Amino acid sequence: MSSKTDQAALVANLFESFRQQNGERNVALLETHISYVLLNGQHAYKIKKAIKLDFLDFSTLDRRRHYCEEELRLNRRFAPQLYLDVVAIGGSVAVPQIENPEPAIEYAVKMREFPQTMLAENLMASGDLHDNQIEQLARRLASFHAECRKATYDCAFGSADSVLHTARDNFPEIRGLLSESADLADLAQIEQWTETEFSAHSGLFAERKAGGFVRECHGDLHLGNLALIDGEMSLFDCIEFNEEFRWIDVMSEVAFLAMDLDAHRAADFAFLFLNAYLQETGDFAGLALLRFYVVYRAMVRAKVALLQMNGKDGQEAMEKYRCYVDLVKRWMSVPTVGLILMHGLSGSGKSRLSRRLLQKASAIRLRSDVERKRLAALPPSADSRSSIDADLYDSAMTEATYGRLLSVTQAILRAGYSAVVDATFLKHRQRKMFSDWAGMAAVPCAILCVTAPVEVLRERVALRVRKGDDASEANLGVLEHQLQTAEPLDADEAATALVYDSTLAFEADDNVAAIRELLARLKEPL
């Protein structure tokens, strides 16, 4: 292929042959700034543009073949059902032949075609993206990250210096594209915040790499690169053309999708995704860097928006840029944080309610059932076959569990996020260790008592045991033990505790009043 013009002609002719063979309604041509994607109703063929940019080089046929093979290799890590082969295109520019034997005049990645309506960004736009899909995605990402290759000590990728250098690179280019004084002032503020935030956590960036958190990730995880395929949310189209963009801290990857969900006005989804990922991985230490990475990722998107300014689209691009800047300013501003202690017997509905609270309060949730098993190196779904007050549930392990809950809660709050601790808190000393620390740290703390009649508790626990799909191992014997040994709130606790009746709808007047007061308390300093 002698030129970009020849390649564009080849793609046009290939599209026309698809149209003649398959009918106009069954074919489509999609174009990005670095590729063409031809759809024929069954398969997608992705051709890399014959271009050379600062961050990629597809200028020769050999390079395009190499990066087609890299795209196949890398994306098969998480979407083997989607990525099928690298195929040659033979014939001539005028009469190209797909999947033709050598000699090749071009190469393409052959993929299984899926309906564009199944793209996550289109599901979001149509209101068909749901909580369970977000949580499923988080679990898949956590599993993928667990299997990724880790950066070695002598590798430059993911070092503290490279992280700062990459973040800094955005600002000069953006500054050259702005003219309004208010926009320039905002940019200067964001640039200064980036330097300050990095300095505050420079040691942690280095610790993260030493700890194996810099891995060969996806690198471009946003709603346009996620799709619902065969009923499961799947990742695709990772970064193949630049290793530096792919070898990153896993929290940078998490931040990218959280930012994109927020940019789509779905902060509730962002925190649901974040919480599901943290529950799987236990990587709560990474929260201290989340704001830095969210701001970095948003500014990359802001820069891309500005680079698209031309002609009549200029105003639209500038509005998009400013939306990203507004998002950045929200994340830069650390809100007042608070602590919610869920309190109630097994089956009362604490976990279901706390799942809704973490979305409404943009909070991080800790589940005692999950953290207890993490201490024992067990996955959340494991059945420890423990007895009451023995094995995983003996007094020593229970003390250790509440100790871990407190230490992680402290880390969450110090990172600038409210915390929801989902545990029974049936003993006074367990509640006191949290409320005492909150008092010393001047963190608003509220106890939310989740209640239901005993017969309802028994029904729910029995049903949960039969289903066997929850981290909790509480059975009817455990519930009866709790009923006999639970220590009620003392007078001081009862005077300020809020009550939620889980037998009523979430929108019931009494429940709404309790939740509103709870959220209001989190925003008020002591």
XYZ file of C-alpha atoms in Angstrom:
526
model
C 0.000 0.000 0.000
C 1.791 3.109 -1.173
C -0.232 5.802 0.567
C -3.031 6.652 2.954
C -5.084 7.647 -0.099
C -4.665 4.180 -1.627
C -5.751 2.618 1.663
C -8.882 4.792 1.844
C -9.736 3.720 -1.706
C -9.194 0.054 -0.806
C -11.530 0.377 2.176
C -14.177 2.095 0.033
C -13.979 -0.632 -2.585
C -14.070 -3.378 0.027
C -17.147 -1.773 1.576
C -18.832 -1.657 -1.831
C -18.129 -5.355 -2.393
C -19.637 -6.128 1.044
C -22.696 -4.083 0.140
C -23.195 -5.933 -3.131
C -22.775 -9.334 -1.462
C -24.783 -8.785 1.712
C -27.238 -5.990 1.044
C -27.022 -2.382 2.106
C -28.809 -2.822 5.429
C -26.402 -5.535 6.614
C -23.130 -3.674 6.127
C -21.553 -0.645 7.725
C -18.284 1.232 7.810
C -17.092 2.735 11.088
C -14.088 5.052 11.244
C -11.935 6.269 14.120
C -8.840 8.452 13.986
C -6.626 5.343 13.736
C -8.723 2.604 12.100
C -11.506 1.513 9.752
C -13.993 -1.173 10.810
C -16.039 -2.941 8.129
C -19.157 -4.851 9.202
C -20.767 -7.412 6.884
C -23.547 -8.724 9.106
C -21.517 -11.599 10.546
C -17.981 -10.390 11.037
C -16.107 -7.163 11.660
C -12.810 -6.472 9.918
C -10.600 -3.858 11.554
C -7.952 -2.235 9.363
C -5.314 0.019 10.885
C -4.826 3.333 9.109
C -1.510 3.891 7.361
C -0.463 6.719 9.685
C 2.335 7.694 12.042
C 1.579 9.771 15.143
C 3.503 10.716 18.275
C 2.152 7.675 20.118
C 1.832 5.057 17.327
C 3.361 3.996 14.024
C 1.197 2.129 11.499
C 3.074 3.588 8.528
C 4.221 0.303 6.916
C 2.426 -2.904 5.993
C 4.739 -4.940 8.245
C 3.934 -2.703 11.208
C 0.213 -2.950 10.580
C 0.444 -6.744 10.401
C 2.464 -6.793 13.651
C -0.051 -4.644 15.498
C -2.964 -6.673 14.126
C -1.305 -9.741 15.661
C -0.745 -7.847 18.921
C -4.376 -6.763 18.991
C -5.476 -10.367 18.559
C -3.112 -11.635 21.267
C -3.945 -8.977 23.821
C -7.713 -8.930 23.374
C -8.012 -12.692 23.505
C -7.059 -12.378 27.162
C -10.593 -11.227 27.964
C -12.659 -11.645 24.761
C -11.562 -14.866 22.999
C -15.109 -15.354 21.697
C -14.882 -12.006 19.880
C -11.370 -11.981 18.395
C -11.041 -14.668 15.710
C -7.981 -14.164 13.485
C -5.647 -11.868 11.574
C -6.468 -12.103 7.881
C -4.757 -10.910 4.727
C -6.432 -8.752 2.107
C -5.211 -9.589 -1.375
C -6.076 -8.669 -4.926
C -5.727 -4.990 -5.778
C -6.866 -1.625 -4.477
C -9.565 -1.591 -7.137
C -10.665 -5.189 -6.539
C -9.671 -6.178 -2.983
C -10.273 -9.714 -1.748
C -10.788 -10.280 1.971
C -9.132 -13.320 3.601
C -7.096 -13.855 0.433
C -3.790 -15.785 0.519
C -0.499 -13.930 0.171
C 0.686 -11.693 -1.297
C -1.162 -9.334 1.011
C -1.706 -5.695 0.242
C -3.310 -5.113 3.661
C -4.164 -6.912 6.907
C -7.214 -6.868 9.155
C -8.261 -8.199 12.538
C -11.271 -10.457 12.027
C -13.828 -10.285 14.810
C -17.284 -11.602 15.492
C -19.784 -8.838 14.817
C -22.214 -7.835 17.566
C -25.136 -5.372 17.416
C -24.014 -1.809 18.101
C -27.020 -1.497 20.404
C -25.117 -3.800 22.783
C -22.281 -1.304 23.296
C -22.301 -0.174 26.923
C -22.489 3.486 25.927
C -25.584 2.748 23.817
C -27.116 0.655 26.591
C -26.522 3.606 28.917
C -28.189 6.014 26.485
C -31.254 3.776 26.102
C -31.582 3.126 29.845
C -30.759 -0.576 29.422
C -27.564 -0.682 31.486
C -28.331 -2.178 34.886
C -26.759 -2.591 38.312
C -26.112 -6.314 37.940
C -24.235 -5.739 34.674
C -22.034 -3.107 36.307
C -21.191 -5.472 39.173
C -20.579 -8.359 36.770
C -18.179 -6.139 34.821
C -16.300 -5.232 37.999
C -15.864 -8.903 38.867
C -14.610 -9.698 35.360
C -12.147 -6.823 35.491
C -10.889 -7.930 38.910
C -10.398 -11.463 37.586
C -8.574 -10.138 34.519
C -6.296 -7.933 36.621
C -5.466 -10.886 38.872
C -4.129 -12.768 35.852
C -2.282 -9.868 34.181
C 1.482 -9.840 33.896
C 3.138 -7.602 36.498
C 5.772 -4.999 35.689
C 9.262 -5.922 36.827
C 11.301 -3.689 39.113
C 13.633 -2.516 36.331
C 10.770 -1.725 33.928
C 10.198 2.017 33.404
C 6.437 1.640 33.012
C 4.395 2.751 36.004
C 7.240 4.413 37.880
C 6.382 7.521 39.877
C 8.356 9.699 37.450
C 6.607 8.277 34.394
C 3.158 8.736 35.989
C 3.848 12.416 36.687
C 5.433 12.969 33.274
C 2.382 11.518 31.515
C -0.008 13.670 33.553
C 2.055 16.806 32.977
C 2.125 16.276 29.223
C -1.561 17.145 28.903
C -1.307 20.723 30.088
C 0.977 22.484 27.522
C -0.998 21.021 24.625
C -4.341 21.995 26.151
C -3.078 25.488 27.001
C -2.196 26.078 23.358
C -5.783 25.357 22.353
C -7.475 27.718 24.826
C -8.110 31.444 24.532
C -10.685 32.376 27.211
C -9.166 33.667 30.472
C -11.585 31.644 32.598
C -10.607 28.421 30.814
C -6.918 29.207 31.250
C -7.441 29.936 34.955
C -9.224 26.598 35.427
C -6.395 24.804 33.636
C -3.781 26.446 35.851
C -5.723 25.378 38.946
C -5.949 21.770 37.724
C -2.258 21.717 36.835
C -1.285 22.979 40.291
C -3.592 20.451 41.956
C -2.000 17.643 39.919
C 1.476 18.643 41.121
C 0.335 18.948 44.745
C -1.617 15.686 44.723
C 1.297 13.822 43.200
C 3.729 15.224 45.778
C 1.414 14.175 48.604
C 1.400 10.571 47.364
C 4.713 10.203 45.506
C 5.877 7.448 47.828
C 2.670 5.462 47.286
C 3.133 5.477 43.507
C 6.501 3.799 44.027
C 5.073 1.373 46.591
C 2.316 0.382 44.206
C 4.775 -0.588 41.504
C 6.967 -2.488 43.972
C 3.829 -4.251 45.218
C 2.909 -5.543 41.765
C -0.017 -3.241 41.022
C 1.449 -2.007 37.710
C 0.278 -4.618 35.212
C -0.370 -5.194 31.523
C -3.926 -3.855 31.600
C -6.538 -2.985 28.979
C -5.472 0.665 28.855
C -8.574 2.187 27.265
C -11.444 1.073 29.481
C -14.463 3.250 28.754
C -18.092 2.592 27.814
C -17.284 2.560 24.099
C -15.019 -0.456 24.602
C -17.488 -2.569 26.557
C -20.362 -4.609 25.154
C -23.019 -7.039 26.307
C -22.143 -10.250 24.451
C -23.882 -13.566 25.108
C -25.482 -12.026 28.183
C -22.159 -10.970 29.750
C -20.447 -7.596 29.836
C -17.203 -8.012 27.855
C -14.109 -5.864 27.438
C -12.626 -5.368 23.960
C -10.361 -3.075 21.887
C -7.510 -2.677 24.363
C -4.410 -0.599 23.649
C -2.067 -2.612 21.426
C -0.043 0.146 19.790
C 1.733 1.678 22.810
C 3.011 -0.323 25.768
C 3.229 2.722 28.029
C -0.535 3.246 27.740
C -1.176 -0.390 28.636
C 1.320 -1.041 31.467
C -0.366 0.959 34.199
C -1.505 0.774 37.806
C -4.743 -1.201 37.994
C -6.271 1.739 39.873
C -5.638 3.947 36.841
C -7.725 1.499 34.808
C -10.484 1.484 37.426
C -10.399 5.296 37.528
C -10.868 5.525 33.759
C -14.182 3.662 33.777
C -15.352 5.346 36.998
C -14.623 8.703 35.370
C -16.425 7.746 32.163
C -19.505 6.593 34.081
C -19.495 9.893 35.975
C -19.081 11.793 32.701
C -22.226 10.018 31.491
C -24.018 11.378 34.592
C -24.030 8.012 36.294
C -22.035 8.586 39.482
C -24.195 5.939 41.165
C -22.935 3.383 38.631
C -19.375 4.646 39.122
C -19.481 3.905 42.845
C -21.307 0.616 42.358
C -18.558 -0.467 39.941
C -15.808 0.778 42.252
C -17.265 -1.003 45.274
C -17.763 -4.291 43.439
C -14.154 -4.157 42.223
C -12.798 -3.390 45.703
C -14.883 -6.165 47.241
C -13.264 -8.644 44.854
C -9.691 -7.362 45.138
C -9.403 -5.788 48.585
C -7.274 -3.037 47.004
C -8.530 -0.300 49.330
C -5.030 1.210 49.551
C -5.385 2.238 45.912
C -8.206 4.624 46.819
C -5.615 7.189 47.898
C -4.604 7.531 44.207
C -8.064 7.308 42.666
C -8.674 11.081 42.519
C -5.317 11.677 40.845
C -6.054 9.089 38.181
C -9.651 10.257 37.637
C -8.408 13.807 37.062
C -5.659 12.580 34.731
C -8.067 10.433 32.707
C -10.637 13.224 32.464
C -8.013 15.709 31.260
C -6.931 13.293 28.525
C -10.549 13.156 27.370
C -10.790 16.939 27.668
C -7.719 17.311 25.470
C -9.171 14.937 22.857
C -12.333 17.038 22.812
C -10.314 20.188 22.090
C -8.319 18.487 19.348
C -11.603 17.739 17.589
C -12.500 21.433 17.343
C -12.979 22.456 13.743
C -15.523 24.508 11.855
C -19.124 24.210 12.994
C -18.198 21.546 15.585
C -15.948 23.920 17.501
C -18.578 25.108 19.984
C -19.761 21.570 20.685
C -16.167 20.430 21.301
C -15.564 23.334 23.687
C -18.725 22.510 25.630
C -17.571 18.905 25.910
C -14.170 20.090 27.132
C -15.777 22.247 29.814
C -17.965 19.358 30.965
C -14.816 17.350 31.628
C -13.286 20.308 33.448
C -16.388 20.560 35.639
C -16.062 16.848 36.431
C -12.401 17.365 37.325
C -13.233 20.234 39.655
C -15.782 18.053 41.474
C -13.232 15.296 42.008
C -10.551 17.763 43.100
C -12.844 19.068 45.830
C -12.817 16.530 48.659
C -16.243 16.553 50.350
C -16.960 16.213 54.037
C -16.797 12.498 54.726
C -18.783 10.464 57.196
C -19.155 6.992 58.621
C -22.277 4.813 58.548
C -22.441 1.764 60.806
C -25.074 -0.715 59.681
C -26.599 -2.509 62.669
C -28.947 -5.461 62.694
C -29.418 -9.200 62.897
C -28.759 -11.592 60.040
C -31.543 -11.342 57.483
C -32.496 -7.804 58.455
C -31.547 -6.439 55.018
C -28.331 -4.583 55.902
C -26.413 -5.630 52.799
C -29.237 -4.813 50.422
C -29.710 -1.392 51.973
C -25.981 -0.631 52.168
C -25.704 -1.394 48.438
C -28.182 1.400 47.762
C -26.533 3.725 50.264
C -23.076 3.459 48.724
C -24.574 4.747 45.471
C -26.565 7.576 47.054
C -23.713 8.708 49.302
C -20.873 8.053 46.784
C -19.346 5.948 49.531
C -17.159 2.879 49.924
C -18.706 -0.161 51.582
C -17.014 -2.788 53.736
C -18.758 -6.092 54.380
C -17.703 -8.049 57.448
C -18.618 -11.341 55.756
C -16.210 -10.582 52.904
C -13.367 -9.151 54.997
C -13.536 -12.066 57.464
C -12.981 -14.467 54.585
C -10.256 -12.271 53.110
C -8.345 -12.590 56.377
C -8.582 -16.352 55.949
C -7.494 -16.107 52.281
C -10.930 -17.305 51.121
C -13.023 -15.850 48.276
C -16.337 -14.204 49.224
C -18.374 -17.133 47.917
C -16.448 -19.796 49.857
C -18.208 -21.994 52.403
C -15.856 -22.223 55.390
C -18.071 -24.858 57.052
C -17.483 -23.088 60.348
C -19.541 -23.634 63.489
C -21.075 -20.996 65.756
C -18.362 -19.318 67.828
C -15.730 -21.607 66.271
C -13.309 -21.782 63.334
C -13.780 -18.691 61.147
C -16.298 -17.307 63.664
C -14.464 -17.809 66.940
C -13.858 -14.814 69.208
C -10.284 -14.239 68.043
C -11.264 -14.194 64.354
C -14.220 -11.930 65.082
C -11.944 -9.466 66.900
C -9.502 -9.606 63.991
C -12.333 -8.997 61.539
C -13.575 -5.884 63.335
C -9.981 -4.717 63.670
C -9.538 -5.005 59.919
C -12.836 -3.255 59.293
C -11.676 -0.335 61.428
C -8.235 -0.037 59.825
C -9.658 -0.154 56.299
C -12.406 2.301 57.286
C -9.724 4.718 58.463
C -7.901 4.368 55.133
C -11.121 4.998 53.195
C -11.963 8.129 55.171
C -8.402 9.461 54.944
C -8.548 8.995 51.183
C -11.556 11.330 51.159
C -14.500 8.949 50.828
C -17.389 8.225 53.160
C -17.515 4.674 54.494
C -20.412 2.271 55.015
C -19.542 -0.636 57.310
C -21.922 -3.547 56.766
C -21.667 -5.724 59.883
C -24.065 -6.854 62.580
C -22.400 -4.703 65.279
C -24.242 -6.730 67.896
C -21.712 -6.017 70.676
C -21.359 -2.662 72.363
C -17.549 -2.757 72.250
C -17.642 -3.266 68.470
C -19.735 -0.150 67.964
C -17.707 1.827 70.480
C -14.347 1.213 68.821
C -15.691 2.849 65.654
C -17.598 5.704 67.300
C -14.650 6.529 69.585
C -12.263 6.743 66.651
C -14.740 8.842 64.648
C -15.044 11.227 67.556
C -11.274 11.654 67.844
C -10.979 12.145 64.060
C -13.942 14.584 63.952
C -15.742 12.360 61.450
C -19.567 12.365 61.524
C -20.741 8.894 62.518
C -24.254 7.471 62.410
C -25.708 4.094 63.383
C -28.406 2.848 61.025
C -30.504 0.129 62.654
C -32.078 -2.154 60.074
C -35.078 -3.988 61.493
C -37.591 -6.690 60.615
C -39.819 -9.031 62.646
C -38.164 -12.264 63.809
C -40.356 -14.441 61.584
C -39.256 -12.376 58.566
C -35.611 -12.746 59.585
C -36.004 -16.521 59.746
C -37.654 -16.664 56.327
C -34.940 -14.541 54.731
C -32.047 -16.461 56.300
C -33.548 -19.800 55.256
C -34.016 -18.528 51.685
C -30.447 -17.192 51.526
C -29.061 -20.535 52.714
C -31.043 -22.359 50.012
C -29.810 -20.011 47.296
C -26.190 -20.156 48.477
C -25.150 -17.067 46.497
C -24.100 -14.665 49.266
C -20.895 -14.150 51.237
C -22.831 -14.510 54.490
C -22.750 -17.974 56.082
C -25.378 -17.174 58.706
C -27.980 -19.927 59.011
C -30.982 -20.316 61.311
C -28.743 -21.551 64.127
C -26.594 -18.430 63.851
C -29.693 -16.229 63.870
C -31.036 -17.887 67.022
C -27.630 -17.401 68.676
C -27.675 -13.717 67.727
C -31.152 -13.270 69.156
C -29.942 -14.610 72.504
C -26.595 -12.778 72.726
C -27.072 -9.406 70.964
C -26.393 -6.372 73.146
C -28.956 -3.612 72.574
C -27.950 -0.015 71.926
C -27.290 1.919 75.106
C -29.158 5.142 75.868
C -26.631 7.398 74.127
C -26.548 5.220 71.003
C -30.316 4.868 70.866
C -30.792 8.635 71.160
C -29.007 9.293 67.867
C -29.457 6.036 65.941
C -31.675 6.000 62.862
C -34.131 3.184 62.169
C -34.905 1.644 58.777
C -37.752 -0.866 58.492
C -36.740 -3.322 55.766
C -40.250 -4.730 55.510
C -41.348 -1.388 54.048
C -40.477 -0.109 50.593
C -37.296 1.962 50.304
C -39.542 4.887 49.331
C -41.777 4.555 52.435
C -42.101 7.836 54.326
C -40.346 6.670 57.499
C -37.494 5.095 55.545
C -37.071 8.133 53.313
C -36.929 10.396 56.352
C -34.271 8.193 57.989
C -32.103 8.071 54.837
C -32.385 11.812 54.264
C -31.312 12.536 57.816
C -28.484 10.027 57.500
C -27.117 11.638 54.330
C -27.498 15.097 55.850
C -25.464 14.053 58.898
C -22.600 12.893 56.696
C -22.305 16.368 55.221
C -22.199 18.186 58.547
C -18.978 18.494 60.561
C -19.186 17.575 64.226
